[in-house]
Short mmCIF file of C-alpha atoms in Angstrom, two decimals:
data_model
loop_
_atom_site.label_atom_id
_atom_site.label_comp_id
_atom_site.label_asym_id
_atom_site.label_seq_id
_atom_site.Cartn_x
_atom_site.Cartn_y
_atom_site.Cartn_z
CA MET J 1 8.81 91.37 175.91
CA SER J 2 9.96 88.12 177.47
CA ARG J 3 13.67 87.44 177.69
CA PRO J 4 15.05 84.71 175.37
CA ARG J 5 15.46 81.38 177.13
CA GLY J 6 18.74 80.54 175.49
CA SER J 7 19.64 77.09 174.28
CA PRO J 8 21.06 74.53 176.72
CA THR J 9 21.68 72.16 173.82
CA ALA J 10 23.75 74.72 171.93
CA LEU J 11 25.66 75.64 175.11
CA SER J 12 26.48 72.00 175.67
CA ARG J 13 27.88 71.74 172.13
CA LEU J 14 29.92 74.92 172.62
CA ASP J 15 31.32 73.71 175.96
CA SER J 16 32.30 70.45 174.33
CA ALA J 17 33.97 72.19 171.38
CA TYR J 18 35.70 75.13 173.12
CA GLY J 19 35.79 74.49 176.87
CA THR J 20 36.69 77.77 178.56
CA ARG J 21 38.10 79.38 175.40
CA PRO J 22 36.42 82.18 173.45
CA PHE J 23 35.36 81.63 169.85
CA ARG J 24 34.37 83.50 166.72
CA LEU J 25 30.61 83.59 166.34
CA GLY J 26 30.90 83.11 162.59
CA SER J 27 33.10 80.03 163.03
CA VAL J 28 30.55 78.48 165.38
CA VAL J 29 27.85 78.72 162.71
CA THR J 30 30.19 77.47 159.98
CA GLY J 31 31.34 74.59 162.14
CA GLY J 32 27.82 73.54 163.00
CA GLU J 33 28.13 73.97 166.79
CA ALA J 34 25.18 76.41 166.82
CA THR J 35 22.78 78.16 164.48
CA ARG J 36 22.48 81.92 164.24
CA ALA J 37 19.09 81.70 165.95
CA GLU J 38 20.59 79.70 168.85
CA LEU J 39 23.41 82.20 169.21
CA ARG J 40 20.98 85.13 169.28
CA SER J 41 18.93 83.36 171.93
CA CYS J 42 21.97 82.54 174.08
CA LEU J 43 23.30 86.10 173.78
CA GLY J 44 19.92 87.54 174.66
CA ALA J 45 19.63 85.26 177.69
CA GLY J 46 23.13 86.20 178.91
CA GLN J 47 24.39 82.63 178.48
CA LEU J 48 26.93 83.93 175.96
CA LEU J 49 28.84 87.20 176.33
CA ARG J 50 30.48 89.21 173.56
CA VAL J 51 34.05 89.72 174.72
CA ARG J 52 35.28 91.41 171.53
CA PRO J 53 33.58 92.27 168.21
CA GLY J 54 32.56 88.99 166.60
CA VAL J 55 33.98 86.96 169.51
CA ALA J 56 32.08 85.45 172.43
CA ALA J 57 32.54 83.12 175.41
CA THR J 58 30.05 81.24 177.51
CA ARG J 59 29.17 82.93 180.75
CA SER J 60 29.84 79.72 182.66
CA ALA J 61 33.37 79.57 181.22
CA LEU J 62 34.11 83.14 182.30
CA GLU J 63 32.72 82.43 185.75
CA ARG J 64 35.04 79.44 186.08
CA LEU J 65 38.03 81.50 184.98
CA ALA J 66 37.25 84.52 187.16
CA ALA J 67 38.93 83.02 190.23
CA ASP J 68 42.26 82.72 188.37
CA PRO J 69 43.58 86.14 187.22
CA ARG J 70 46.14 84.57 184.87
CA GLN J 71 43.61 82.36 183.08
CA TYR J 72 41.07 85.18 182.94
CA HIS J 73 43.67 87.43 181.30
CA LEU J 74 44.63 84.69 178.83
CA SER J 75 40.96 84.31 177.91
CA GLN J 76 40.79 88.01 177.07
CA LEU J 77 44.05 87.73 175.13
CA ARG J 78 42.69 84.83 173.07
CA ALA J 79 39.58 86.89 172.30
CA VAL J 80 41.67 89.84 171.10
CA LEU J 81 43.79 87.63 168.84
CA LEU J 82 40.65 86.08 167.37
CA ALA J 83 39.05 89.47 166.75
CA LEU J 84 42.07 91.04 165.04
CA GLY J 85 41.42 89.53 161.62
CA ARG J 86 45.19 89.45 161.03
CA ALA J 87 48.29 88.01 162.66
CA GLY J 88 49.12 89.29 166.12
CA TRP J 89 51.32 88.16 168.98
CA ALA J 90 50.92 88.54 172.73
CA SER J 91 53.56 90.94 174.03
CA LEU J 92 54.87 92.62 177.17
CA GLU J 93 52.88 91.71 180.32
CA SER J 94 50.46 89.51 178.38
CA ALA J 95 53.34 87.52 176.87
CA ALA J 96 54.89 87.22 180.33
CA LEU J 97 51.70 85.52 181.51
CA VAL J 98 51.80 83.16 178.54
CA HIS J 99 55.41 82.21 179.33
CA GLU J 100 54.79 82.29 183.11
CA LEU J 101 57.69 84.72 183.34
CA PRO J 102 57.82 86.85 186.51
CA ARG J 103 57.52 90.55 185.75
CA ARG J 104 58.51 92.16 189.02
CA LEU J 105 58.49 91.41 192.73
CA GLY J 106 54.88 91.11 193.92
CA ALA J 107 53.46 92.08 190.53
CA ALA J 108 49.71 92.62 190.37
CA PRO J 109 47.74 91.27 187.40
CA PRO J 110 48.32 93.35 184.23
CA ARG J 111 45.97 96.27 183.73
CA ALA J 112 45.78 95.85 179.96
CA VAL J 113 46.08 93.21 177.25
CA HIS J 114 49.16 93.80 175.08
CA VAL J 115 49.41 92.56 171.50
CA ASP J 116 52.04 93.19 168.82
CA VAL J 117 50.50 93.68 165.37
CA PRO J 118 53.33 94.58 162.98
CA GLY J 119 52.32 97.16 160.42
CA LEU J 120 49.54 98.75 162.46
CA PRO J 121 49.91 102.07 164.27
CA ASP J 122 49.96 101.91 168.04
CA ALA J 123 46.45 102.14 169.46
CA VAL J 124 44.47 101.58 172.64
CA LEU J 125 41.10 99.85 172.41
CA PRO J 126 38.63 100.54 175.20
CA PRO J 127 37.55 97.79 177.60
CA THR J 128 34.44 95.75 176.86
CA GLU J 129 31.58 96.05 179.31
CA THR J 130 30.93 93.03 181.53
CA PRO J 131 28.18 92.06 183.94
CA ASN J 132 28.78 93.41 187.45
CA ASP J 133 29.52 89.97 188.87
CA LEU J 134 32.45 89.34 186.51
CA PRO J 135 35.88 91.02 186.53
CA ALA J 136 36.23 93.79 183.98
CA PHE J 137 37.49 93.07 180.48
CA LEU J 138 40.67 95.09 180.14
CA PRO J 139 41.64 97.74 177.58
CA VAL J 140 43.84 96.50 174.75
CA HIS J 141 47.15 98.06 173.76
CA LEU J 142 48.08 97.35 170.15
CA HIS J 143 51.78 97.78 169.36
CA GLY J 144 52.85 98.16 165.74
CA THR J 145 56.49 97.27 166.36
CA GLY J 146 58.50 95.08 164.02
CA LEU J 147 58.78 91.46 165.06
CA ALA J 148 61.61 89.31 163.65
CA THR J 149 60.92 85.64 163.05
CA ASP J 150 63.26 84.72 165.93
CA ASP J 151 61.15 86.91 168.24
CA ARG J 152 57.97 84.90 167.57
CA ASP J 153 56.73 81.81 169.36
CA ARG J 154 53.57 79.82 169.99
CA ILE J 155 52.59 78.38 173.34
CA ASP J 156 49.65 76.01 173.03
CA ASP J 157 47.20 77.97 170.88
CA ILE J 158 48.55 81.45 171.65
CA ALA J 159 50.91 83.31 169.31
CA THR J 160 53.33 85.23 171.48
CA THR J 161 56.65 87.02 171.47
CA SER J 162 59.49 84.64 172.34
CA LEU J 163 60.71 84.23 175.88
CA ALA J 164 63.86 86.24 175.12
CA ARG J 165 61.94 89.05 173.38
CA THR J 166 59.38 89.18 176.18
CA ALA J 167 62.03 89.43 178.89
CA VAL J 168 64.00 92.13 177.09
CA GLU J 169 60.88 94.21 176.47
CA LEU J 170 60.06 94.01 180.17
CA THR J 171 63.52 95.36 181.08
CA ARG J 172 63.31 98.49 178.94
CA SER J 173 62.98 101.77 180.82
CA ARG J 174 62.79 100.01 184.18
CA PRO J 175 65.08 100.37 187.22
CA LEU J 176 67.60 97.56 187.55
CA HIS J 177 65.93 96.02 190.62
CA ILE J 178 62.77 95.55 188.55
CA ALA J 179 64.47 94.71 185.24
CA LEU J 180 66.52 91.89 186.77
CA VAL J 181 63.39 89.94 187.74
CA PRO J 182 62.44 88.96 184.15
CA ALA J 183 66.07 89.08 182.94
CA ASP J 184 67.28 86.56 185.55
CA ALA J 185 64.28 84.30 185.07
CA ALA J 186 64.61 84.25 181.28
CA LEU J 187 68.37 83.66 181.39
CA ARG J 188 67.82 80.74 183.76
CA ARG J 189 65.01 79.24 181.66
CA LEU J 190 67.00 79.53 178.44
CA ALA J 191 70.15 78.12 180.04
CA LEU J 192 68.21 75.16 181.41
CA ALA J 193 66.28 74.50 178.21
CA ASP J 194 68.18 71.26 177.56
CA VAL J 195 68.53 70.08 181.15
CA PRO J 196 67.50 66.43 181.55
CA HIS J 197 64.36 65.83 183.57
CA GLY J 198 65.13 65.38 187.25
CA ALA J 199 68.71 66.68 186.94
CA ASP J 200 70.26 68.87 189.64
CA ARG J 201 69.85 72.31 188.11
CA ARG J 202 72.52 73.97 190.22
CA ALA J 203 74.99 71.27 189.26
CA TYR J 204 73.97 71.49 185.59
CA LEU J 205 74.60 75.25 185.46
CA SER J 206 77.93 74.81 187.25
CA ARG J 207 79.11 72.10 184.86
CA ASN J 208 77.74 73.77 181.72
CA PRO J 209 78.70 77.46 181.77
CA GLN J 210 78.40 77.47 177.99
CA SER J 211 74.63 77.07 178.40
CA ILE J 212 74.55 80.41 180.25
CA THR J 213 76.75 82.03 177.60
CA HIS J 214 74.41 80.80 174.86
CA ALA J 215 71.33 81.99 176.76
CA ARG J 216 72.81 85.44 177.31
CA ALA J 217 73.62 85.62 173.60
CA GLN J 218 69.95 84.98 172.81
CA LEU J 219 68.91 87.90 175.02
CA SER J 220 71.67 90.11 173.61
CA ALA J 221 70.52 89.34 170.06
CA VAL J 222 67.13 90.79 170.95
CA THR J 223 68.67 93.99 172.33
CA ALA J 224 70.73 94.26 169.13
CA ARG J 225 67.53 94.15 167.06
CA MET J 226 66.17 96.94 169.27
CA ARG J 227 69.08 99.28 168.62
CA GLY J 228 67.89 102.86 168.94
CA TRP J 229 64.69 101.97 170.78
CA PRO J 230 63.81 103.92 173.93
CA GLY J 231 65.11 102.17 177.04
CA VAL J 232 67.32 99.67 175.21
CA VAL J 233 70.46 100.90 177.03
CA GLY J 234 68.89 99.82 180.31
CA ALA J 235 67.85 96.53 178.74
CA ARG J 236 71.44 95.84 177.73
CA ALA J 237 72.60 96.59 181.27
CA ALA J 238 70.01 94.19 182.70
CA VAL J 239 71.04 91.42 180.29
CA ALA J 240 74.70 91.94 181.20
CA ALA J 241 73.92 91.81 184.94
CA ALA J 242 71.50 88.86 184.76
CA GLU J 243 72.40 85.70 186.68
CA ALA J 244 71.06 82.25 185.83
CA SER J 245 71.69 81.15 189.43
CA ALA J 246 69.00 83.49 190.78
CA GLU J 247 66.02 81.36 191.76
CA SER J 248 63.33 83.87 192.72
CA PRO J 249 62.10 87.39 191.99
CA LEU J 250 63.03 88.37 195.55
CA GLU J 251 66.66 87.34 194.98
CA SER J 252 66.76 89.23 191.67
CA CYS J 253 65.19 92.38 193.09
CA SER J 254 67.54 92.26 196.10
CA ARG J 255 70.63 92.01 193.90
CA GLY J 256 69.41 94.87 191.75
CA ARG J 257 69.10 97.03 194.83
CA VAL J 258 72.61 96.02 195.96
CA ILE J 259 74.06 97.01 192.58
CA ALA J 260 72.14 100.30 192.50
CA TRP J 261 73.44 101.16 195.99
CA GLU J 262 76.98 100.52 194.73
CA LEU J 263 77.67 97.85 197.32
CA PRO J 264 80.15 95.11 196.37
CA ARG J 265 78.59 92.68 193.91
CA PRO J 266 77.86 89.29 195.44
CA GLU J 267 77.98 85.78 194.06
CA VAL J 268 74.50 84.39 193.43
CA GLY J 269 73.34 81.00 194.67
CA ALA J 270 76.92 80.16 195.67
CA ALA J 271 78.01 76.97 197.44
CA ILE J 272 79.30 77.45 200.99
CA VAL J 273 80.43 74.94 203.62
CA GLY J 274 79.15 74.96 207.17
CA GLU J 275 80.91 73.91 210.38
CA ASP J 276 79.19 70.54 210.06
CA GLY J 277 80.99 69.88 206.77
CA ARG J 278 77.83 70.10 204.68
CA THR J 279 77.55 72.19 201.53
CA TYR J 280 74.82 74.83 201.55
CA TYR J 281 73.83 77.55 199.12
CA GLY J 282 73.46 81.25 199.84
CA ASP J 283 71.22 83.66 197.97
CA LEU J 284 73.83 86.44 197.87
CA VAL J 285 77.37 85.62 198.99
CA TRP J 286 80.32 87.90 199.61
CA ARG J 287 82.85 85.10 199.90
CA GLY J 288 85.93 87.16 200.64
CA LEU J 289 84.18 88.81 203.58
CA ARG J 290 82.29 85.67 204.63
CA VAL J 291 78.91 87.40 204.48
CA ILE J 292 75.70 85.74 203.32
CA GLY J 293 72.58 87.68 202.36
CA GLU J 294 69.35 85.71 202.64
CA ALA J 295 66.25 86.97 200.84
CA ASP J 296 63.54 85.23 202.82
CA GLY J 297 60.40 84.35 200.90
CA TRP J 298 57.92 82.11 202.71
CA SER J 299 57.72 79.85 199.66
CA LYS J 300 61.00 78.20 200.65
CA TYR J 301 59.25 76.87 203.77
CA GLU J 302 56.16 75.69 201.90
CA MET J 303 57.69 73.51 199.17
CA GLY J 304 56.23 70.22 200.31
CA GLY J 305 56.78 68.32 203.54
CA ASP J 306 56.34 69.65 207.05
CA PRO J 307 56.82 73.46 207.17
CA MET J 308 58.01 73.27 210.77
CA GLU J 309 60.65 70.71 209.85
CA ARG J 310 61.82 72.98 207.06
CA LEU J 311 62.12 75.83 209.58
CA ARG J 312 64.10 73.59 211.93
CA ALA J 313 66.38 72.55 209.06
CA GLU J 314 66.92 76.21 208.17
CA LYS J 315 67.85 76.91 211.82
CA ARG J 316 70.38 74.05 211.81
CA ARG J 317 71.80 75.36 208.53
CA GLU J 318 72.20 78.89 209.88
CA ASP J 319 73.82 77.67 213.10
CA ALA J 320 76.34 75.59 211.11
CA LEU J 321 77.23 78.55 208.91
CA ARG J 322 77.59 80.99 211.81
CA ARG J 323 79.85 78.53 213.64
CA ALA J 324 81.96 78.40 210.47
CA GLY J 325 82.46 82.16 210.73
CA TRP J 326 79.84 83.43 208.30
CA ILE J 327 77.85 86.59 209.02
CA ILE J 328 74.23 86.21 207.90
CA VAL J 329 71.89 89.09 207.18
CA ARG J 330 68.24 88.45 206.33
CA TRP J 331 65.35 90.43 204.90
CA THR J 332 61.86 89.76 203.60
CA ALA J 333 60.01 90.84 200.48
CA ASP J 334 57.88 93.25 202.54
CA GLU J 335 60.99 94.90 204.01
CA LEU J 336 62.62 95.25 200.61
CA ARG J 337 59.47 96.74 199.12
CA ASP J 338 58.59 99.09 201.98
CA ASP J 339 62.04 100.26 203.11
CA PRO J 340 64.82 99.21 200.72
CA ALA J 341 67.18 101.77 202.27
CA ALA J 342 66.95 100.00 205.64
CA VAL J 343 67.71 96.63 204.03
CA MET J 344 70.72 98.03 202.16
CA ALA J 345 71.93 99.66 205.38
CA ARG J 346 71.80 96.27 207.14
CA ILE J 347 73.79 94.67 204.34
CA ALA J 348 76.32 97.51 204.36
CA HIS J 349 76.67 97.18 208.16
CA ALA J 350 77.28 93.42 207.84
CA LEU J 351 79.96 94.02 205.19
CA SER J 352 81.63 96.65 207.40
CA GLU J 353 81.53 94.31 210.39
CA ALA J 354 83.15 91.60 208.28
CA ARG J 355 85.96 93.96 207.26
CA ARG J 356 86.59 94.83 210.91
CA ARG J 357 86.81 91.14 211.76
CA LEU J 358 89.33 90.53 209.03
CA ALA J 359 91.41 93.54 210.10
CA ALA J 360 91.45 92.49 213.77
#
C-alpha cells in the first residue's frame, strides 16, 4: 500500500493559523483549516504528529522548536493543556519555564511536564512516542492540588500558576542553596514590577524598600495557603532569607551555601567604595570585616561590548578595592557545584584573615 502524500495546501493553512503551536484536530475541522480527509493524509504521511490524544502539531513546527529546549517544552505543555478537556495550569518546572524563572544553578531542561488540575487525583501520564529524529515527548505529571485565584495567571496563551506560587513550590523540600535561586529571582521580579523602563534597578530597590516588603508579603501569602503541606517549613525559610538584590542564580546558590555553613551572613549586592573614589558593587559583602565575595559567572563579561575591555575594567575595579583595604575571594559556578566545601573554606579563611588584620 502506498503511503499517503499528505496535503501541502492544508499544511500551509495550518502553519498560517497556528505557527509552531499545537492544535486540537477537531477544532481544525470546525474552523475550516483542514478537512478530516486532509488530516488523515497528513498524519499518514508524517507531516502531522499526534502529540497528545486529539492534539497534533506539524512536523516542521516541531523540527523548528527542537533546537530550543524551552520552546520545545512549552509546545508539549500547550498540547497537554489542550488535551485535558478541563481547566489546568502549568506548575512547578513547567511554570518556571513559562515565567522564565531560574530553578537552580545550572538546571537541565525539566524531565516532565507539570500541570495543576484541581479536583483530579495526582497521576503520571506516559510519554508520547516520537520519530527518532525528534526529542522525546515527556511524561506528564498531573497534580490535583487546590489553586486559589491569586495563585493563577496567564502568560500569552498559557494558563500557569502565578510567579509567587511557582517560586514557592520550587522551594519546598529543597536545600536552601537550591531554594534561594527561585526565591531570590521571584522576590526581585515582584519588587521591580513597577520599576519605570530604563530606571537604575539597584537605585530603585534602595530607594523603595517597601517594594521588597510588599513582594515578600506576596510570597509569604502563598506559604500561608500551603500550611501543613510537605516542605512548607523550608519554603518559609527560603522566603525569609530571599534577597531582591541578588542578580544571578550563582549569587543565590553561593549565599545559600554560606548560610548553611553557618558563616556570617553577608550583605547582597552592596555598594562599596574603591581607592579611586568610585562606587562599586559586591556580590556578597562582609562590610565590618572588609571582605568581598565574588561569584564569577562568565555572563558578566559577555553582556555586550568588548569582552576583553570588560575584563580589564574588572581588573581595575579589583585593584581599586584591594588598595582600599578590601579582601576579595572569588569562585566560579563549576567550583561551587563540584567542591562547595573548598569554596566555603576559602571564604572562611578570608574572614579569619580579615579578623586578624583588624586585631593587629
